Coordinates of C-alpha atoms in Angstrom, one line a residue:
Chain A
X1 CA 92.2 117.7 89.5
X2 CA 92.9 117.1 85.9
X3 CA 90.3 117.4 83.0
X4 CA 89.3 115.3 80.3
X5 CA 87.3 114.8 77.4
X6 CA 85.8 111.1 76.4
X7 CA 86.5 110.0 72.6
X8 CA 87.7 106.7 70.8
X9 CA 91.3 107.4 70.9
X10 CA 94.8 106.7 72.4
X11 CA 94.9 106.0 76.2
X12 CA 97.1 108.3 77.8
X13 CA 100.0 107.0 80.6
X14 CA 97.9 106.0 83.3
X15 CA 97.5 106.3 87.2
X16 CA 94.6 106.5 89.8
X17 CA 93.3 110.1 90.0
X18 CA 90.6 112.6 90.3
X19 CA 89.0 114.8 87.5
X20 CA 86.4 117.1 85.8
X21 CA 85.3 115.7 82.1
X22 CA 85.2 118.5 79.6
X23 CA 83.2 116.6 76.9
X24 CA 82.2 113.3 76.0
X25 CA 80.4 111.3 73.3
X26 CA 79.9 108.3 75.8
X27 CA 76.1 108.2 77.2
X28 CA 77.0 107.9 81.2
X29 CA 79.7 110.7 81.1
X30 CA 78.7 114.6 80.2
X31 CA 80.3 117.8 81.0
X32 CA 80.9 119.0 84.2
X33 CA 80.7 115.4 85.8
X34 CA 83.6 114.6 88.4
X35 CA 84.9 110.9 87.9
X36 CA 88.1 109.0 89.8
X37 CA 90.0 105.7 88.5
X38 CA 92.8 105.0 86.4
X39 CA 93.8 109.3 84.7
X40 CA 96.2 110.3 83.0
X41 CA 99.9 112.2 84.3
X42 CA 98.8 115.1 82.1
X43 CA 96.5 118.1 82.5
X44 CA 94.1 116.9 80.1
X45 CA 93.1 113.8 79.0
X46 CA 91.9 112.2 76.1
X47 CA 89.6 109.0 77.5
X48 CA 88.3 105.7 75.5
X49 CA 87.9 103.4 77.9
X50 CA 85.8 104.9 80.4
X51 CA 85.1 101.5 82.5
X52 CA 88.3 102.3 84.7
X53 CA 86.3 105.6 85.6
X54 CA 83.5 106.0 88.2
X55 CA 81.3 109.0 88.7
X56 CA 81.1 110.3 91.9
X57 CA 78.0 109.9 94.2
X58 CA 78.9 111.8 96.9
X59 CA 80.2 115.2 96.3
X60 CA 80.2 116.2 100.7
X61 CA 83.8 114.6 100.4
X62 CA 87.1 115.7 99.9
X63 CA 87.3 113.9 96.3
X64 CA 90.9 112.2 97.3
X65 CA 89.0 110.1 99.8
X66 CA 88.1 108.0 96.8
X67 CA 91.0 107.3 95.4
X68 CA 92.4 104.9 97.9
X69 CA 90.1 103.0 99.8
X70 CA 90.7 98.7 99.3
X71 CA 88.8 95.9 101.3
X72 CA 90.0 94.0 103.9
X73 CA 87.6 91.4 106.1
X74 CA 88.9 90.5 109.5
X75 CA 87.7 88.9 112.4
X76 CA 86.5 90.2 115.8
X77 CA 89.7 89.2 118.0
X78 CA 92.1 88.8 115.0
X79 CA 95.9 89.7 115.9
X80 CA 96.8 91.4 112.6
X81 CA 99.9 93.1 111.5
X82 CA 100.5 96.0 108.6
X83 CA 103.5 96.9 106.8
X84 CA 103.7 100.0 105.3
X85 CA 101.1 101.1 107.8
X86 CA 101.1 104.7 107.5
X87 CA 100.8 104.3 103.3
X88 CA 97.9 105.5 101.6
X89 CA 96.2 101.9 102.0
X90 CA 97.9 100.5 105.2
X91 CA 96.6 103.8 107.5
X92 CA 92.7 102.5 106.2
X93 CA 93.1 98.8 106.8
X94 CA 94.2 99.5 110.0
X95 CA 91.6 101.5 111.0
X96 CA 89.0 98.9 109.2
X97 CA 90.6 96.1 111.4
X98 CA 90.3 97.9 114.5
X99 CA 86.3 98.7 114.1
X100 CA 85.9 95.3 113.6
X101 CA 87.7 94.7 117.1
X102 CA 91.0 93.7 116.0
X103 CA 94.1 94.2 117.6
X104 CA 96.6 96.4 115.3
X105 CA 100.7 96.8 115.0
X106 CA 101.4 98.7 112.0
X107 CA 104.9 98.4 111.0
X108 CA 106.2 102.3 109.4
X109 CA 109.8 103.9 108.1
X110 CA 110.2 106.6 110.8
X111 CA 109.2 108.6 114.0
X112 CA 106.7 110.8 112.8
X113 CA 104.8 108.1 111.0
X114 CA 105.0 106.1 114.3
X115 CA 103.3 108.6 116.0
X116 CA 100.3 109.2 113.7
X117 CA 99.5 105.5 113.5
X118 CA 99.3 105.0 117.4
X119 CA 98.0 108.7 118.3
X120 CA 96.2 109.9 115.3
X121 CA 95.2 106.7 113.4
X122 CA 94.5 104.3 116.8
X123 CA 96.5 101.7 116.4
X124 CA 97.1 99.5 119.1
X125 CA 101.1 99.9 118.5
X126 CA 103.3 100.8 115.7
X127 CA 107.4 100.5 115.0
X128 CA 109.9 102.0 113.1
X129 CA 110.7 98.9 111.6
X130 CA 114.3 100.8 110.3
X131 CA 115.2 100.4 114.2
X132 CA 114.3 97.3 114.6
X133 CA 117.6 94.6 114.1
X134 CA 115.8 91.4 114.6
X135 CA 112.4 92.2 113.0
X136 CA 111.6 88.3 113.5
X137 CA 112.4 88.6 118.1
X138 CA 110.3 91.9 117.3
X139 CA 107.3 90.1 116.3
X140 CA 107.3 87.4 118.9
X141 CA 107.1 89.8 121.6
X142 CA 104.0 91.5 119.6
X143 CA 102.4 88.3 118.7
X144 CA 103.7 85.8 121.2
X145 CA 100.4 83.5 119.4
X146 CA 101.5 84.4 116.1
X147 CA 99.9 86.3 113.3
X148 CA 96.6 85.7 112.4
X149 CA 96.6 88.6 109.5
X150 CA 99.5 90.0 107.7
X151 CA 98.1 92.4 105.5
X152 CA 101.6 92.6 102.7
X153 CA 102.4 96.0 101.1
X154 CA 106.1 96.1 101.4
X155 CA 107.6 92.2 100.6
X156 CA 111.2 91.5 100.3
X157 CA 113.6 89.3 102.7
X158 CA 113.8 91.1 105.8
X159 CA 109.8 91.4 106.5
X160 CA 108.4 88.4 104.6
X161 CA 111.4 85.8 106.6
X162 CA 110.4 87.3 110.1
X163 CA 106.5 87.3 109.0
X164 CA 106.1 84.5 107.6
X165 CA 108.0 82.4 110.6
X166 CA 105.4 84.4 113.1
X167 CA 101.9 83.5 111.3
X168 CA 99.8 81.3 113.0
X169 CA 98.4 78.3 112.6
X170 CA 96.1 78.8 109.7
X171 CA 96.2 82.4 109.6
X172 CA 95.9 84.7 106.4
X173 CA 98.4 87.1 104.3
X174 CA 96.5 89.7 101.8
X175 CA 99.0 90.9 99.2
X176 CA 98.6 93.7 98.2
X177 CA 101.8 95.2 97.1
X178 CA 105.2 94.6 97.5
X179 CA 106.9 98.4 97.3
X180 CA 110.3 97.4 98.7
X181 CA 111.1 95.0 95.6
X182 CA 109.8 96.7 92.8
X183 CA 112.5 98.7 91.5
X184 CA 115.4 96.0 92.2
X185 CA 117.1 94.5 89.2
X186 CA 116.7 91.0 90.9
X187 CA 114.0 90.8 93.4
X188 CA 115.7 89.3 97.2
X189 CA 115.1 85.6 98.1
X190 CA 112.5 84.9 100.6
X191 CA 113.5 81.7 102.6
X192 CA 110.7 80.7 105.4
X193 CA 108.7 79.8 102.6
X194 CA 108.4 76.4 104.9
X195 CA 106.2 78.0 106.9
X196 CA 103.6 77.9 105.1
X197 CA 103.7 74.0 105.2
X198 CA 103.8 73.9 109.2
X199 CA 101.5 76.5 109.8
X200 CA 99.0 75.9 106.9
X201 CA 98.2 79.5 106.2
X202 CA 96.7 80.9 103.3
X203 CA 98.9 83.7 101.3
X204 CA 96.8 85.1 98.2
X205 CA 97.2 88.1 96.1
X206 CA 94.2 90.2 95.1
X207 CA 94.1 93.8 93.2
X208 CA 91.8 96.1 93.7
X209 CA 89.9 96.4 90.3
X210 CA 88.8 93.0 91.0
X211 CA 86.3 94.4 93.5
X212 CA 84.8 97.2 92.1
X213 CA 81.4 95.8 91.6
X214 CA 81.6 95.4 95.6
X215 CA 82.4 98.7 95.7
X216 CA 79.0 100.4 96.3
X217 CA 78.7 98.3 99.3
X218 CA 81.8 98.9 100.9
X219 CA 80.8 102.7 100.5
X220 CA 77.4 102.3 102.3
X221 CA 79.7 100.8 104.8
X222 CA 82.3 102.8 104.8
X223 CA 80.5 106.7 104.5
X224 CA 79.1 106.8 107.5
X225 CA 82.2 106.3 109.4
X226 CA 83.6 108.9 108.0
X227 CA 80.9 110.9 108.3
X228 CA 81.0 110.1 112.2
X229 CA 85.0 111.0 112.1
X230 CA 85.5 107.2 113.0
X231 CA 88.2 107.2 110.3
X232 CA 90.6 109.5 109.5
X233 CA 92.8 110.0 106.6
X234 CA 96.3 111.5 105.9
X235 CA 97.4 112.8 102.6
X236 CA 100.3 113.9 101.7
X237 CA 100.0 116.8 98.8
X238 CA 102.1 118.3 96.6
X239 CA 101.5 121.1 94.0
X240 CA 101.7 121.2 90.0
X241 CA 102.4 118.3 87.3
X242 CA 105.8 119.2 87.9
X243 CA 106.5 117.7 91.0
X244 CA 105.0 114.4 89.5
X245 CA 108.2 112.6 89.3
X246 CA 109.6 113.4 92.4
X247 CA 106.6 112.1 94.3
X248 CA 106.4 109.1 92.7
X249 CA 109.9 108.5 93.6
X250 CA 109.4 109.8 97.1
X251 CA 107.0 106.7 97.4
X252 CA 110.0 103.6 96.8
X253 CA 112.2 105.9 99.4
X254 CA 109.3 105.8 102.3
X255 CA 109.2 109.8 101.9
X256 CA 105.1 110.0 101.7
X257 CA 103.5 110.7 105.2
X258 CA 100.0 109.3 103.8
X259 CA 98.5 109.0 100.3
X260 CA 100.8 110.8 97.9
X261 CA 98.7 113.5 95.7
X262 CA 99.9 115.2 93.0
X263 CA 97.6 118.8 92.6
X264 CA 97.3 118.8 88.8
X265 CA 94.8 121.5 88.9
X266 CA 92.1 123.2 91.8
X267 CA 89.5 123.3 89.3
Chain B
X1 CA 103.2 45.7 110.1
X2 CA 104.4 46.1 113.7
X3 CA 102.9 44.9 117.1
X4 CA 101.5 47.4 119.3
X5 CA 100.1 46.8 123.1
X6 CA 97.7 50.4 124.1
X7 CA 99.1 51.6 127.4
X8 CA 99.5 54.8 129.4
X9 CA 103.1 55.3 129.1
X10 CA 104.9 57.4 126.4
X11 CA 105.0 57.4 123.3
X12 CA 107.4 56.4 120.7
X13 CA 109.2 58.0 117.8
X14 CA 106.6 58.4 115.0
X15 CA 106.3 57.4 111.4
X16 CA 103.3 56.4 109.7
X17 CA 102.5 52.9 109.8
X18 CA 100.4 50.0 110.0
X19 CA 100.4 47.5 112.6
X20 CA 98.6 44.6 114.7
X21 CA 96.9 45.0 118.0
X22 CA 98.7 42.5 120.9
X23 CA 96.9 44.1 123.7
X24 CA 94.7 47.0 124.7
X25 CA 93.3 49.1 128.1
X26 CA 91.2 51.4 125.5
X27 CA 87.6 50.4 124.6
X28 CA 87.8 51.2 121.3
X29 CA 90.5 48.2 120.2
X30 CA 91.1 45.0 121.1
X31 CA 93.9 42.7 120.3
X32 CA 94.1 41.0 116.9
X33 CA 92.4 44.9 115.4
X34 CA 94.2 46.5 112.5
X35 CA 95.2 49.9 112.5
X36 CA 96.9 52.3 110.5
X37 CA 98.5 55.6 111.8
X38 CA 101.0 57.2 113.7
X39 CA 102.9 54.3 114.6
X40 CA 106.5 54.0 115.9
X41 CA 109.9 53.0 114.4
X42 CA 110.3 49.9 116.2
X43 CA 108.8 45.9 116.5
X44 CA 106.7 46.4 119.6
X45 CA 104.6 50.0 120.1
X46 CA 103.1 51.0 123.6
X47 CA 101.0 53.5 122.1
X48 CA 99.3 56.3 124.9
X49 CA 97.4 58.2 122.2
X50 CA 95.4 56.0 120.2
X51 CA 93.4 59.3 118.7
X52 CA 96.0 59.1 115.8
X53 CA 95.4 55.7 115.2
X54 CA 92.3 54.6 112.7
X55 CA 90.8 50.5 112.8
X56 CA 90.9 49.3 109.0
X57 CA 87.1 48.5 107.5
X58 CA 88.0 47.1 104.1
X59 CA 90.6 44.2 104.9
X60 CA 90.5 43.6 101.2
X61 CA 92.6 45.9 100.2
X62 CA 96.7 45.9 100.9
X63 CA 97.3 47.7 104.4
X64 CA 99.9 50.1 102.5
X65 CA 97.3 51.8 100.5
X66 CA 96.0 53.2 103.5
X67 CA 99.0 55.0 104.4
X68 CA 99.6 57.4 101.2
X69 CA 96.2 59.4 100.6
X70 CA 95.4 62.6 100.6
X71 CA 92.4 64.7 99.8
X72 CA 93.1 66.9 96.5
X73 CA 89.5 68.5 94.4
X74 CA 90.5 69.7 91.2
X75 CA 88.1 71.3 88.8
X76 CA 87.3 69.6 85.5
X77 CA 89.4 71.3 82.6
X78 CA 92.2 72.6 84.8
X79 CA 95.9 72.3 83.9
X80 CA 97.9 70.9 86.9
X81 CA 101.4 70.4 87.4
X82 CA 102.4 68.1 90.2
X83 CA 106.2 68.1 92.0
X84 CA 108.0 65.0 92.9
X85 CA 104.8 63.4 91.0
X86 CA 106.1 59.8 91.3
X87 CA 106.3 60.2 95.2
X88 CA 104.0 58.5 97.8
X89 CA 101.4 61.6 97.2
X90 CA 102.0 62.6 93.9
X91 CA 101.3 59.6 92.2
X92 CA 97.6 59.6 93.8
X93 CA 96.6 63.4 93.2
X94 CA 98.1 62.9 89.6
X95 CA 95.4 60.6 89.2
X96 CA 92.6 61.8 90.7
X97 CA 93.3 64.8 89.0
X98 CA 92.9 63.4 85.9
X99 CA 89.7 61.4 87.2
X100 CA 88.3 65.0 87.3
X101 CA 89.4 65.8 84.1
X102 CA 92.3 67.6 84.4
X103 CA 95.3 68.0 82.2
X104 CA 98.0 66.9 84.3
X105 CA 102.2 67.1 84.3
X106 CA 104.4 65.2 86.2
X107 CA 107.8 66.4 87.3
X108 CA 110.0 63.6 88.5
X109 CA 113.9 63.0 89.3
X110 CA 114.4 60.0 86.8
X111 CA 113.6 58.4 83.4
X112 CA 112.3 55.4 85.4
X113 CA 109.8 57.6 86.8
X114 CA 108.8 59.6 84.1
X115 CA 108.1 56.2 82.2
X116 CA 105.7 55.3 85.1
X117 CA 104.3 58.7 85.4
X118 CA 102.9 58.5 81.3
X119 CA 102.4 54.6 81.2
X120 CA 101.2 53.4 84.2
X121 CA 100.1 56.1 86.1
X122 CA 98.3 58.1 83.5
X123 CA 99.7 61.2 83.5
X124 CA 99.7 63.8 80.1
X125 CA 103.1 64.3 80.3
X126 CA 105.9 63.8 82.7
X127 CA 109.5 65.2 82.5
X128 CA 112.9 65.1 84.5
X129 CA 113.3 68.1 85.7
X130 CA 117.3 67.1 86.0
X131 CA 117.5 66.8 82.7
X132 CA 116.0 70.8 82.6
X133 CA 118.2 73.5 82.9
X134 CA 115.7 76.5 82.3
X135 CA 112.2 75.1 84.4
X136 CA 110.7 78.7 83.5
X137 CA 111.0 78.0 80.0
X138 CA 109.8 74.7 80.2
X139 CA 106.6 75.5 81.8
X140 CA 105.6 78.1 79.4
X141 CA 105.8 75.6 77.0
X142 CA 103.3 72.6 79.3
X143 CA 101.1 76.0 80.2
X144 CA 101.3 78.8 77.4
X145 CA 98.1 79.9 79.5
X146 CA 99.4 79.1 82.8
X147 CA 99.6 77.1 85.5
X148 CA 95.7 76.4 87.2
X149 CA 97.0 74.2 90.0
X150 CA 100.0 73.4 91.5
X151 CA 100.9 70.8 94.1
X152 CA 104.0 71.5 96.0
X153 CA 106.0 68.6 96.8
X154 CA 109.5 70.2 96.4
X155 CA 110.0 73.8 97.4
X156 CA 113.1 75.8 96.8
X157 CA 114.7 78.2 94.5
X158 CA 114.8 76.4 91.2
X159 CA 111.2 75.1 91.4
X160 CA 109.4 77.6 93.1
X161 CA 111.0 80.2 91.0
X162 CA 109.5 78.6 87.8
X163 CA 106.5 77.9 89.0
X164 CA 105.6 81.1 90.8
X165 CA 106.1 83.3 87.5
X166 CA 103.9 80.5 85.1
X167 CA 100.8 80.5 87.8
X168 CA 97.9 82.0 86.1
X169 CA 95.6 84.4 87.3
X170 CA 93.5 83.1 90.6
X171 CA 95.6 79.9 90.4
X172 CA 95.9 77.8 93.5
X173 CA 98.9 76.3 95.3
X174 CA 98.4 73.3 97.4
X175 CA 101.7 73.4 99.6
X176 CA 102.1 69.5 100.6
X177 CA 105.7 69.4 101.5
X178 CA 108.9 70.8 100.8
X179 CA 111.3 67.9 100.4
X180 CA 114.1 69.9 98.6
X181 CA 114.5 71.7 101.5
X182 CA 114.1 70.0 104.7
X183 CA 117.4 69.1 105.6
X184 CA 119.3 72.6 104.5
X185 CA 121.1 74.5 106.9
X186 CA 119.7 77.7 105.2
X187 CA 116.7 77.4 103.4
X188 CA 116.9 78.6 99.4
X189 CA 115.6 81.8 98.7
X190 CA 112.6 81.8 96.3
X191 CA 112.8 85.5 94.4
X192 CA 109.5 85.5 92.3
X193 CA 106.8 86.2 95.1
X194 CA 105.9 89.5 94.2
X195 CA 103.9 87.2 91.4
X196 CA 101.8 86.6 93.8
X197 CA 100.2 90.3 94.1
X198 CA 100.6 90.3 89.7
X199 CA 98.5 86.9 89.5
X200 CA 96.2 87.2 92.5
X201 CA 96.9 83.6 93.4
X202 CA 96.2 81.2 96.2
X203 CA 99.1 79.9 97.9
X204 CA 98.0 78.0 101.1
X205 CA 99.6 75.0 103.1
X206 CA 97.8 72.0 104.7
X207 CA 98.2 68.8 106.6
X208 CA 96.7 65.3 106.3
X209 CA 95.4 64.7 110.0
X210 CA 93.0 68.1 109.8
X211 CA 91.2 66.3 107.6
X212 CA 91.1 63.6 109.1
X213 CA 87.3 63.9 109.8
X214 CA 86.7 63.6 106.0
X215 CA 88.2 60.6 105.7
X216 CA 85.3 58.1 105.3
X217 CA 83.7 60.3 102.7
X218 CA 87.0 60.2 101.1
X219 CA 87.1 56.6 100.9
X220 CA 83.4 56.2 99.1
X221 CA 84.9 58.1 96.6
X222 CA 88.2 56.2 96.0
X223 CA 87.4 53.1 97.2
X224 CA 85.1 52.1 93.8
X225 CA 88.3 53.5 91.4
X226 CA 90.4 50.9 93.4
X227 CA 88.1 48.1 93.2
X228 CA 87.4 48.8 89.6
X229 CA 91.3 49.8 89.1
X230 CA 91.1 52.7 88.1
X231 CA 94.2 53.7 90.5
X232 CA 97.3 52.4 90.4
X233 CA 99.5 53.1 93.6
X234 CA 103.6 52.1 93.1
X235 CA 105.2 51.0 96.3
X236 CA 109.4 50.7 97.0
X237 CA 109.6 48.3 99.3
X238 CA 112.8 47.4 101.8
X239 CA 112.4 44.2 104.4
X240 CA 113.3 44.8 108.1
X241 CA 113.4 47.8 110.2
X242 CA 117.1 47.7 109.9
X243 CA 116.7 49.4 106.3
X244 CA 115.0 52.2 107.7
X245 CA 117.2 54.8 108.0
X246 CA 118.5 54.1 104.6
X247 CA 114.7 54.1 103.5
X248 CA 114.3 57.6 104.8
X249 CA 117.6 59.1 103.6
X250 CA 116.6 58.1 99.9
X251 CA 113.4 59.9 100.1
X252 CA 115.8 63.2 100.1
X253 CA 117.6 61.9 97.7
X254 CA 114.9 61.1 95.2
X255 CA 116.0 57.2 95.7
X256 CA 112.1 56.2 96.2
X257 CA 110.1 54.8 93.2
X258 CA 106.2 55.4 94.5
X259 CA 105.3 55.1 98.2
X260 CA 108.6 53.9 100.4
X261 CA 107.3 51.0 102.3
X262 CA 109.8 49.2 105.3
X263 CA 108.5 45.7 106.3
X264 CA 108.6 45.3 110.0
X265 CA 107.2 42.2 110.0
X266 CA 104.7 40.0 108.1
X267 CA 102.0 38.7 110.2

């Protein structure tokens, strides 16, 4: 957990966390209150815009439960597919699309993230999509109907040519992120775009912040599946400040095993 | 127009068209009825599906009209750009768009058609993209704000590119058609998609005939503007089904001025 105080100054670099605020001369933020949202990579932090930060309600938690929770809506019966499945959002949709009686391949990097989706996170079926030569022939034999949800994390020419030629007829992509392309000098050209024509589905972008004022809902939703142990959720910690870097790296390399979290501080 | 007998048998090779009723075993038409539709490319149709085929009401308007509309609802203060805007479809939504009061740009293949585009047609402005050699650039300067709407005619890398990066957040793309790309051996790669998770926009395909149902409601709405002429509609018309294949080469080639039109017969 980090710590910070609220005041009128600089931002500092920014990324989702956890923490304890120190002081504050803003009215809905006092000492000792526990907030997540948009921290800083630093052990204490110096806040002035505090509408990226939320209070917590709900302090029976682990408090990195909050940090990576997004909406999806699918249907009862819905085929849907998820790349970067056993990611710190992927592992949730999943298991949000198969409460609402969806069927579930979640497309991973290796093995051991294989297994956790179909034993531990109750998929219907997951692949190593690194073994997989003709990820297109792959997804026919999982979707011989086609795709009715793609739910986007990882983008780029090998996934998005083989998914986008296996979406059904007026089926539905949610992008969320595209983690395979960001860190290329010149993103890779996707060419089934013509699909999208024939098969008249709907492909839209969303962010998360976008939904926050649903976010109280989703929670009354969302809580008491948890508190049942109808949804688990895999993190992947690391200790110290230090080791900042490297995990953030780790996540473009496919090295996370769950949400990546960086332990700035126990207190 | 072409003849057409309603039959049992199979069907012919498709295209849309309009055509005369010689003889009929289905309740629903009876010879000497007018009908627009799926017809074939040939003099005499035996046609076994008449489900695609629609009996004219308004005989006072040219049967070519009826083959070129399609349902577009633009907001009132949007900015729209339209591809291959001085095509069969483009030319309509163009001006319906602006009907709704929407700023609206035309991008066409000639100086002949960006003429028509701002004098006849209506359009705000209206450039060759031919005569473009950075499209990114010359977007940011139609849409310093961005792009609200975007109907996708063209497809490919150079247009898609642009238009992918100047979309503005929650934009909408209303993919129509591809033309640039339909007869490729390899489709282009398009490189900006990741846009779409950065601009949270809509990017969704559709066909004419599933709205098919809409289509009378459609017409109380359009029917007045023609009457009153407040829509133009450009037609490029060849005489005799012999010019047909040249007819349908040209629309890849941009050869097309407005809706391509072949005359199979007069009466």
């Amino acid at each position: 957990m980090a710590r910070m105080a609220f005041s009128g100054e600089e931002e500092p670099l920014g990324g989702y966390g956890v923490a304890k605020v120190l002081d504050s001369r803003k009215p809905d933020f006092k000492e000792g209150d526990l907030v997540w949202g948009v921290t800083g990579w630093e052990e204490f932090s110096l806040i002035t815009a505090p509408q990226v930060l939320f209070k917590f309600q709900h302090n029976d938690f682990p408090l990195s439960y909050y940090t990576g929770i997004l909406v999806s809506s699918p249907k009862k019966g819905d085929r849907v597919f998820i790349s970067a499945a056993a990611g710190a959002v992927g592992q949730l949709v999943g298991q949000f699309a198969k409460l609402m009686g969806c069927y579930v391949l979640g497309g991973a990097g290796s093995k051991e993230k294989v297994d956790l989706l179909k034993n531990k996170l109750g998929f219907d079926e997951a692949f190593n999509y690194k073994e997989e030569h003709n990820l297109d022939a792959a997804l026919k034999r999982w979707f011989p109907e086609g795709i009715d949800i793609y739910f986007e994390n990882v983008g780029g020419k090998k996934m998005l040519d083989a998914v986008l030629l296996n979406m059904r007829v007026f089926g539905r992509i949610a992008a969320c992120g595209m983690i395979s392309q960001y860190n290329l000098d010149q993103p890779e050209g996707v060419c089934t775009l013509m699909s999208i024509v024939y098969k008249r589905f709907h492909f839209e972008g969303f962010s998360a912040p976008h939904y926050y004022h649903l976010y109280h809902k989703f929670l009354d939703i969302v809580l008491p599946y948890i508190r049942e142990g109808k949804i688990a959720y895999i993190e992947d910690i690391v200790e110290g400040l230090e080791k900042g870097p490297e995990a953030v790296m780790g996540l473009f390399k496919g090295r996370n095993v769950g949400k990546q979290m960086v332990v700035v501080a126990h207190e």
